[in-house]
Amino acid sequence: MNGVWILAQREVLRFFRQPSRLLGSLVQPLMLWFFMGSGFADSFISRSSELSYGEFFYPGIVLMLLLFAAIFSTITLIEDRSVGFLQGVLVAPVPRLSIALGKLVGGTLIALSQVLVFLLLAPVAGIALAVEMVLALLALCTLIGMGFTGLGFIVAWKLDSVAGYHSVMSVVLIPLWFLSGALFPIEGAAPWLEWVMQCNHVTYSLVILRKAFYLAPDQLIDDAAFMHALLITGGWTVLTTAGAAWMVAHSRNP
Amino acid sequence: MDPQVLISISQLSHIYAGTRKKTSHRALHEINLDIHYGETMALLGPNGSGKSTLLRVLTTALVPTSGAVRVGGVLLGHDPSAVRRQLGVVFQNPALDGKMTVGENLRMAGLLYGMGRRAVSQRSQQLLEVVGLWERRNERTEKLSGGMRRRVELAKALLPTPAILVLDEPTAGLDPVARQDFWNQVEELKADEQLTVVVSTHLLDEAERADRVAILHKGQLLVCGPPRVLQRQLGREILTLCSDDAAALQAALRSDMGLEGQVVDQDLRVPLKSDISLDEVFQRFGSQIRSLSLAPPSLDDVFVRHTGQHLEEGNAA
């Protein structure tokens, strides 16, 4: 586990040493939230609740933070390979599993630091958060972040160009977010789209986030819909983490 | 196994599998090579000769198609971690993180090799002082010159006190002064740390520094031995004759003087085992000779002898 922590620390250190990356990762979701929240303020009507669009969109933005942090932290895998850093790690006497987990944990820690900053804005969205709710949210974000980073890792491990990675991300990861109910409620969508959204595992990540913004941890445990969504999200994270570890362990020519 | 042998490579072959765009490619073919404790072994060959593939196998970054490699008696496939602990590697591409300082890069490498924090700190200072970069330990490596980055890599590779230092084209892209500095430091550290050094290069002067050189071409090991021995095997000197019809001159020299030459790039190259009279050569063949030169055999001559082409041509190809 020592190797995992060392490599994760490096990811975090690199992130905080690149001001443009740091700035972009916070300003972009803020802008999106502000402009879309203001733009849809009067035209958004939810069938199931009285939420303003700003409040409705807020958990979706947190989900986007996790997604983008995962994308950008796994892009560094391609950079590490092209500049030669990865080969230096591959010849170190650390288990290959540590290399995958180091990236996943590092990427997730970066995502959590951004989420933490964003959670400070919860009152602006009209959401009051108790300390135990913040802790529950961070635990859930860790689970979701690991799942996204695992998926990003699997894609990045097979690719040798950053441009190629961007293309794959724009047709795979970003649509997963679009169709999760982050931008529009699932119940108002066309039937075929609703079906697609129900099949999207990210929909369930958003379900657990939305619920965790309004329910205390003990209420969450009693909520059947939450537990169902948690099970799917947890299963997805285990699957992608195992997939990433398998790819590194079975790679003949990294 | 010979107790002098630290690395034993036998019948090693590797084929890179083909893809839809690329056909499969044989990078190594039945290589047999022993590397002894404390020696510097240079792998010399043009680009694509297989030397980098051989080093990737040795450093466990690549699983070969067939053959066996033992490092310190440990079979490579059985316990890669045990093999990695014996190796310090400086790759052709820099393996430093530019956003981290010199000290941080070394600390991360040391911790990955399971060293304690205090040991990492002491050893980093010792090595950075040898490579002359202790004063710059708090600078990010992206700010350093190419030569300095190579020296940081050298310190990083030697941090966990490996028995073997592996250098893959370590001076690629460096100017002659930085190259000389780098090699001086490698030699100093080799003596201090009693290292065995394996270096791949396509540069003749770097190979000539080694105790032994293994010359590779198209994935095959052509010849291996101490550079001077390989050079002397060719003869005392190489007579190079430039002629409009080198093939005719070759035949004439063979029949008239019993000298065996080799035509390479319009030149006739004649290894001389004993003294000959240049006057006699001029008297007999002066009309066919445009110019001539006489020089002691180099490793390039050894390469030419086995492949019929110069090392530089192989690099350009």
PDB file of C-alpha atoms in Angstrom, chain A residues 58-236:
ATOM      1  CA  TYR A  58     -26.183  21.739  -7.993  1.00  0.00           C
ATOM      2  CA  PRO A  59     -25.709  17.954  -7.350  1.00  0.00           C
ATOM      3  CA  GLY A  60     -25.223  17.526 -11.114  1.00  0.00           C
ATOM      4  CA  ILE A  61     -22.356  20.026 -11.009  1.00  0.00           C
ATOM      5  CA  VAL A  62     -20.762  18.098  -8.134  1.00  0.00           C
ATOM      6  CA  LEU A  63     -21.054  14.974 -10.281  1.00  0.00           C
ATOM      7  CA  MET A  64     -19.440  16.861 -13.169  1.00  0.00           C
ATOM      8  CA  LEU A  65     -16.553  17.898 -10.909  1.00  0.00           C
ATOM      9  CA  LEU A  66     -15.937  14.243 -10.118  1.00  0.00           C
ATOM     10  CA  LEU A  67     -16.139  13.319 -13.796  1.00  0.00           C
ATOM     11  CA  PHE A  68     -13.798  16.043 -15.022  1.00  0.00           C
ATOM     12  CA  ALA A  69     -11.296  15.446 -12.222  1.00  0.00           C
ATOM     13  CA  ALA A  70     -11.224  11.780 -13.259  1.00  0.00           C
ATOM     14  CA  ILE A  71     -10.749  12.659 -16.936  1.00  0.00           C
ATOM     15  CA  PHE A  72      -7.908  15.085 -16.288  1.00  0.00           C
ATOM     16  CA  SER A  73      -6.136  12.898 -13.777  1.00  0.00           C
ATOM     17  CA  THR A  74      -6.196   9.875 -16.080  1.00  0.00           C
ATOM     18  CA  ILE A  75      -4.974  11.937 -19.055  1.00  0.00           C
ATOM     19  CA  THR A  76      -1.752  12.218 -17.085  1.00  0.00           C
ATOM     20  CA  LEU A  77      -1.327   8.462 -17.563  1.00  0.00           C
ATOM     21  CA  ILE A  78      -0.823   9.073 -21.309  1.00  0.00           C
ATOM     22  CA  GLU A  79       1.547  11.958 -20.560  1.00  0.00           C
ATOM     23  CA  ASP A  80       3.455   9.813 -18.047  1.00  0.00           C
ATOM     24  CA  ARG A  81       3.914   7.181 -20.711  1.00  0.00           C
ATOM     25  CA  SER A  82       4.943   9.568 -23.464  1.00  0.00           C
ATOM     26  CA  VAL A  83       7.513  11.423 -21.347  1.00  0.00           C
ATOM     27  CA  GLY A  84       8.937   8.195 -19.963  1.00  0.00           C
ATOM     28  CA  PHE A  85       7.890   8.615 -16.341  1.00  0.00           C
ATOM     29  CA  LEU A  86       5.721   5.497 -16.390  1.00  0.00           C
ATOM     30  CA  GLN A  87       8.573   3.184 -17.414  1.00  0.00           C
ATOM     31  CA  GLY A  88      10.565   4.393 -14.411  1.00  0.00           C
ATOM     32  CA  VAL A  89       7.714   3.336 -12.133  1.00  0.00           C
ATOM     33  CA  LEU A  90       7.191   0.053 -13.953  1.00  0.00           C
ATOM     34  CA  VAL A  91      10.758  -1.055 -13.213  1.00  0.00           C
ATOM     35  CA  ALA A  92      10.471  -0.168  -9.509  1.00  0.00           C
ATOM     36  CA  PRO A  93       9.841  -3.138  -7.199  1.00  0.00           C
ATOM     37  CA  VAL A  94       6.232  -2.171  -6.487  1.00  0.00           C
ATOM     38  CA  PRO A  95       3.276  -4.372  -7.408  1.00  0.00           C
ATOM     39  CA  ARG A  96       1.638  -3.329 -10.671  1.00  0.00           C
ATOM     40  CA  LEU A  97      -1.611  -3.030  -8.747  1.00  0.00           C
ATOM     41  CA  SER A  98      -0.094  -0.100  -6.808  1.00  0.00           C
ATOM     42  CA  ILE A  99       0.421   1.792 -10.070  1.00  0.00           C
ATOM     43  CA  ALA A 100      -3.281   1.553 -10.947  1.00  0.00           C
ATOM     44  CA  LEU A 101      -4.480   2.236  -7.417  1.00  0.00           C
ATOM     45  CA  GLY A 102      -2.064   5.174  -7.002  1.00  0.00           C
ATOM     46  CA  LYS A 103      -3.600   6.854 -10.031  1.00  0.00           C
ATOM     47  CA  LEU A 104      -7.136   6.086  -8.878  1.00  0.00           C
ATOM     48  CA  VAL A 105      -6.604   7.290  -5.317  1.00  0.00           C
ATOM     49  CA  GLY A 106      -4.687  10.390  -6.495  1.00  0.00           C
ATOM     50  CA  GLY A 107      -7.392  11.293  -9.020  1.00  0.00           C
ATOM     51  CA  THR A 108     -10.093  10.808  -6.418  1.00  0.00           C
ATOM     52  CA  LEU A 109      -8.279  12.958  -3.835  1.00  0.00           C
ATOM     53  CA  ILE A 110      -8.024  15.766  -6.397  1.00  0.00           C
ATOM     54  CA  ALA A 111     -11.744  15.426  -7.095  1.00  0.00           C
ATOM     55  CA  LEU A 112     -12.533  15.496  -3.365  1.00  0.00           C
ATOM     56  CA  SER A 113     -10.546  18.696  -2.836  1.00  0.00           C
ATOM     57  CA  GLN A 114     -12.624  20.366  -5.565  1.00  0.00           C
ATOM     58  CA  VAL A 115     -15.883  18.985  -4.192  1.00  0.00           C
ATOM     59  CA  LEU A 116     -14.993  20.291  -0.753  1.00  0.00           C
ATOM     60  CA  VAL A 117     -14.584  23.823  -2.139  1.00  0.00           C
ATOM     61  CA  PHE A 118     -17.854  23.484  -4.049  1.00  0.00           C
ATOM     62  CA  LEU A 119     -19.743  22.270  -0.988  1.00  0.00           C
ATOM     63  CA  LEU A 120     -19.055  25.639   0.622  1.00  0.00           C
ATOM     64  CA  LEU A 121     -21.477  27.061  -1.941  1.00  0.00           C
ATOM     65  CA  ALA A 122     -24.326  24.768  -0.880  1.00  0.00           C
ATOM     66  CA  PRO A 123     -26.089  27.577   1.044  1.00  0.00           C
ATOM     67  CA  VAL A 124     -26.058  29.691  -2.136  1.00  0.00           C
ATOM     68  CA  ALA A 125     -27.970  26.870  -3.840  1.00  0.00           C
ATOM     69  CA  GLY A 126     -30.422  26.873  -0.957  1.00  0.00           C
ATOM     70  CA  ILE A 127     -29.154  23.650   0.613  1.00  0.00           C
ATOM     71  CA  ALA A 128     -28.306  23.495   4.317  1.00  0.00           C
ATOM     72  CA  LEU A 129     -25.693  20.856   5.147  1.00  0.00           C
ATOM     73  CA  ALA A 130     -24.887  19.463   8.591  1.00  0.00           C
ATOM     74  CA  VAL A 131     -21.332  18.239   9.297  1.00  0.00           C
ATOM     75  CA  GLU A 132     -22.335  14.563   9.189  1.00  0.00           C
ATOM     76  CA  MET A 133     -24.036  15.177   5.829  1.00  0.00           C
ATOM     77  CA  VAL A 134     -20.816  16.692   4.449  1.00  0.00           C
ATOM     78  CA  LEU A 135     -18.881  13.630   5.656  1.00  0.00           C
ATOM     79  CA  ALA A 136     -21.424  11.287   4.057  1.00  0.00           C
ATOM     80  CA  LEU A 137     -21.244  13.274   0.817  1.00  0.00           C
ATOM     81  CA  LEU A 138     -17.444  13.076   0.777  1.00  0.00           C
ATOM     82  CA  ALA A 139     -17.596   9.302   1.316  1.00  0.00           C
ATOM     83  CA  LEU A 140     -20.073   8.949  -1.558  1.00  0.00           C
ATOM     84  CA  CYS A 141     -17.971  11.231  -3.775  1.00  0.00           C
ATOM     85  CA  THR A 142     -14.962   8.989  -3.041  1.00  0.00           C
ATOM     86  CA  LEU A 143     -16.917   5.975  -4.256  1.00  0.00           C
ATOM     87  CA  ILE A 144     -18.183   7.733  -7.400  1.00  0.00           C
ATOM     88  CA  GLY A 145     -14.788   9.348  -8.105  1.00  0.00           C
ATOM     89  CA  MET A 146     -12.994   5.984  -7.928  1.00  0.00           C
ATOM     90  CA  GLY A 147     -15.497   4.573 -10.435  1.00  0.00           C
ATOM     91  CA  PHE A 148     -14.976   7.438 -12.906  1.00  0.00           C
ATOM     92  CA  THR A 149     -11.188   7.371 -12.487  1.00  0.00           C
ATOM     93  CA  GLY A 150     -11.193   3.594 -12.989  1.00  0.00           C
ATOM     94  CA  LEU A 151     -13.075   3.976 -16.271  1.00  0.00           C
ATOM     95  CA  GLY A 152     -10.763   6.801 -17.373  1.00  0.00           C
ATOM     96  CA  PHE A 153      -7.728   4.661 -16.491  1.00  0.00           C
ATOM     97  CA  ILE A 154      -8.984   1.717 -18.560  1.00  0.00           C
ATOM     98  CA  VAL A 155      -9.450   3.981 -21.599  1.00  0.00           C
ATOM     99  CA  ALA A 156      -6.145   5.849 -21.112  1.00  0.00           C
ATOM    100  CA  TRP A 157      -4.094   2.666 -20.629  1.00  0.00           C
ATOM    101  CA  LYS A 158      -4.910   1.555 -24.164  1.00  0.00           C
ATOM    102  CA  LEU A 159      -4.402   4.927 -25.860  1.00  0.00           C
ATOM    103  CA  ASP A 160      -1.185   6.657 -26.815  1.00  0.00           C
ATOM    104  CA  SER A 161      -2.452  10.142 -27.671  1.00  0.00           C
ATOM    105  CA  VAL A 162      -4.064  12.819 -25.547  1.00  0.00           C
ATOM    106  CA  ALA A 163      -6.150  13.946 -28.551  1.00  0.00           C
ATOM    107  CA  GLY A 164      -7.500  10.409 -28.976  1.00  0.00           C
ATOM    108  CA  TYR A 165      -8.363  10.299 -25.300  1.00  0.00           C
ATOM    109  CA  HIS A 166     -10.320  13.557 -25.579  1.00  0.00           C
ATOM    110  CA  SER A 167     -12.338  12.128 -28.483  1.00  0.00           C
ATOM    111  CA  VAL A 168     -13.208   8.986 -26.552  1.00  0.00           C
ATOM    112  CA  MET A 169     -14.117  11.011 -23.493  1.00  0.00           C
ATOM    113  CA  SER A 170     -16.395  13.341 -25.423  1.00  0.00           C
ATOM    114  CA  VAL A 171     -18.386  10.432 -26.844  1.00  0.00           C
ATOM    115  CA  VAL A 172     -18.312   8.154 -23.783  1.00  0.00           C
ATOM    116  CA  LEU A 173     -17.860   9.887 -20.430  1.00  0.00           C
ATOM    117  CA  ILE A 174     -19.532  13.217 -21.087  1.00  0.00           C
ATOM    118  CA  PRO A 175     -22.736  11.626 -22.500  1.00  0.00           C
ATOM    119  CA  LEU A 176     -22.847   9.463 -19.383  1.00  0.00           C
ATOM    120  CA  TRP A 177     -23.096  12.688 -17.404  1.00  0.00           C
ATOM    121  CA  PHE A 178     -25.622  14.317 -19.802  1.00  0.00           C
ATOM    122  CA  LEU A 179     -27.878  11.301 -19.490  1.00  0.00           C
ATOM    123  CA  SER A 180     -27.657  10.927 -15.738  1.00  0.00           C
ATOM    124  CA  GLY A 181     -30.383  13.408 -14.852  1.00  0.00           C
ATOM    125  CA  ALA A 182     -27.840  16.083 -13.991  1.00  0.00           C
ATOM    126  CA  LEU A 183     -29.160  18.579 -16.556  1.00  0.00           C
ATOM    127  CA  PHE A 184     -32.815  17.632 -16.756  1.00  0.00           C
ATOM    128  CA  PRO A 185     -35.073  15.422 -14.655  1.00  0.00           C
ATOM    129  CA  ILE A 186     -35.427  11.850 -15.789  1.00  0.00           C
ATOM    130  CA  GLU A 187     -39.200  11.793 -15.310  1.00  0.00           C
ATOM    131  CA  GLY A 188     -39.827  14.548 -17.873  1.00  0.00           C
ATOM    132  CA  ALA A 189     -37.730  12.987 -20.639  1.00  0.00           C
ATOM    133  CA  ALA A 190     -39.079  11.165 -23.721  1.00  0.00           C
ATOM    134  CA  PRO A 191     -39.845   7.482 -22.920  1.00  0.00           C
ATOM    135  CA  TRP A 192     -36.958   6.122 -25.010  1.00  0.00           C
ATOM    136  CA  LEU A 193     -34.546   8.570 -23.368  1.00  0.00           C
ATOM    137  CA  GLU A 194     -35.887   7.721 -19.935  1.00  0.00           C
ATOM    138  CA  TRP A 195     -35.119   4.071 -20.672  1.00  0.00           C
ATOM    139  CA  VAL A 196     -31.564   4.968 -21.761  1.00  0.00           C
ATOM    140  CA  MET A 197     -31.108   7.036 -18.598  1.00  0.00           C
ATOM    141  CA  GLN A 198     -32.338   4.165 -16.426  1.00  0.00           C
ATOM    142  CA  CYS A 199     -29.655   1.940 -18.030  1.00  0.00           C
ATOM    143  CA  ASN A 200     -26.910   4.513 -17.352  1.00  0.00           C
ATOM    144  CA  HIS A 201     -25.063   3.639 -14.136  1.00  0.00           C
ATOM    145  CA  VAL A 202     -24.160   7.319 -13.605  1.00  0.00           C
ATOM    146  CA  THR A 203     -27.881   7.999 -13.073  1.00  0.00           C
ATOM    147  CA  TYR A 204     -27.578   6.034  -9.838  1.00  0.00           C
ATOM    148  CA  SER A 205     -24.494   8.000  -8.777  1.00  0.00           C
ATOM    149  CA  LEU A 206     -26.595  11.133  -9.106  1.00  0.00           C
ATOM    150  CA  VAL A 207     -29.470   9.537  -7.151  1.00  0.00           C
ATOM    151  CA  ILE A 208     -27.223   8.902  -4.150  1.00  0.00           C
ATOM    152  CA  LEU A 209     -25.738  12.400  -4.353  1.00  0.00           C
ATOM    153  CA  ARG A 210     -29.151  14.102  -4.577  1.00  0.00           C
ATOM    154  CA  LYS A 211     -30.465  12.157  -1.628  1.00  0.00           C
ATOM    155  CA  ALA A 212     -27.346  12.806   0.447  1.00  0.00           C
ATOM    156  CA  PHE A 213     -27.849  16.556   0.017  1.00  0.00           C
ATOM    157  CA  TYR A 214     -31.223  16.400   1.782  1.00  0.00           C
ATOM    158  CA  LEU A 215     -31.157  13.358   4.080  1.00  0.00           C
ATOM    159  CA  ALA A 216     -29.063  12.688   7.176  1.00  0.00           C
ATOM    160  CA  PRO A 217     -26.885   9.541   7.081  1.00  0.00           C
ATOM    161  CA  ASP A 218     -29.280   7.524   9.288  1.00  0.00           C
ATOM    162  CA  GLN A 219     -32.201   8.434   7.010  1.00  0.00           C
ATOM    163  CA  LEU A 220     -30.179   7.427   3.963  1.00  0.00           C
ATOM    164  CA  ILE A 221     -29.666   3.905   5.313  1.00  0.00           C
ATOM    165  CA  ASP A 222     -33.444   3.484   5.631  1.00  0.00           C
ATOM    166  CA  ASP A 223     -34.100   4.794   2.115  1.00  0.00           C
ATOM    167  CA  ALA A 224     -34.625   1.835  -0.253  1.00  0.00           C
ATOM    168  CA  ALA A 225     -34.060   3.871  -3.436  1.00  0.00           C
ATOM    169  CA  PHE A 226     -30.781   5.199  -2.015  1.00  0.00           C
ATOM    170  CA  MET A 227     -29.546   1.734  -1.025  1.00  0.00           C
ATOM    171  CA  HIS A 228     -30.454   0.355  -4.455  1.00  0.00           C
ATOM    172  CA  ALA A 229     -28.547   3.159  -6.200  1.00  0.00           C
ATOM    173  CA  LEU A 230     -25.618   2.780  -3.774  1.00  0.00           C
ATOM    174  CA  LEU A 231     -25.365  -0.906  -4.607  1.00  0.00           C
ATOM    175  CA  ILE A 232     -25.188  -0.183  -8.348  1.00  0.00           C
ATOM    176  CA  THR A 233     -22.639   2.627  -7.882  1.00  0.00           C
ATOM    177  CA  GLY A 234     -20.499   0.484  -5.550  1.00  0.00           C
ATOM    178  CA  GLY A 235     -20.642  -2.437  -7.977  1.00  0.00           C
ATOM    179  CA  TRP A 236     -19.553  -0.175 -10.843  1.00  0.00           C
TER     180      TRP A 236
END
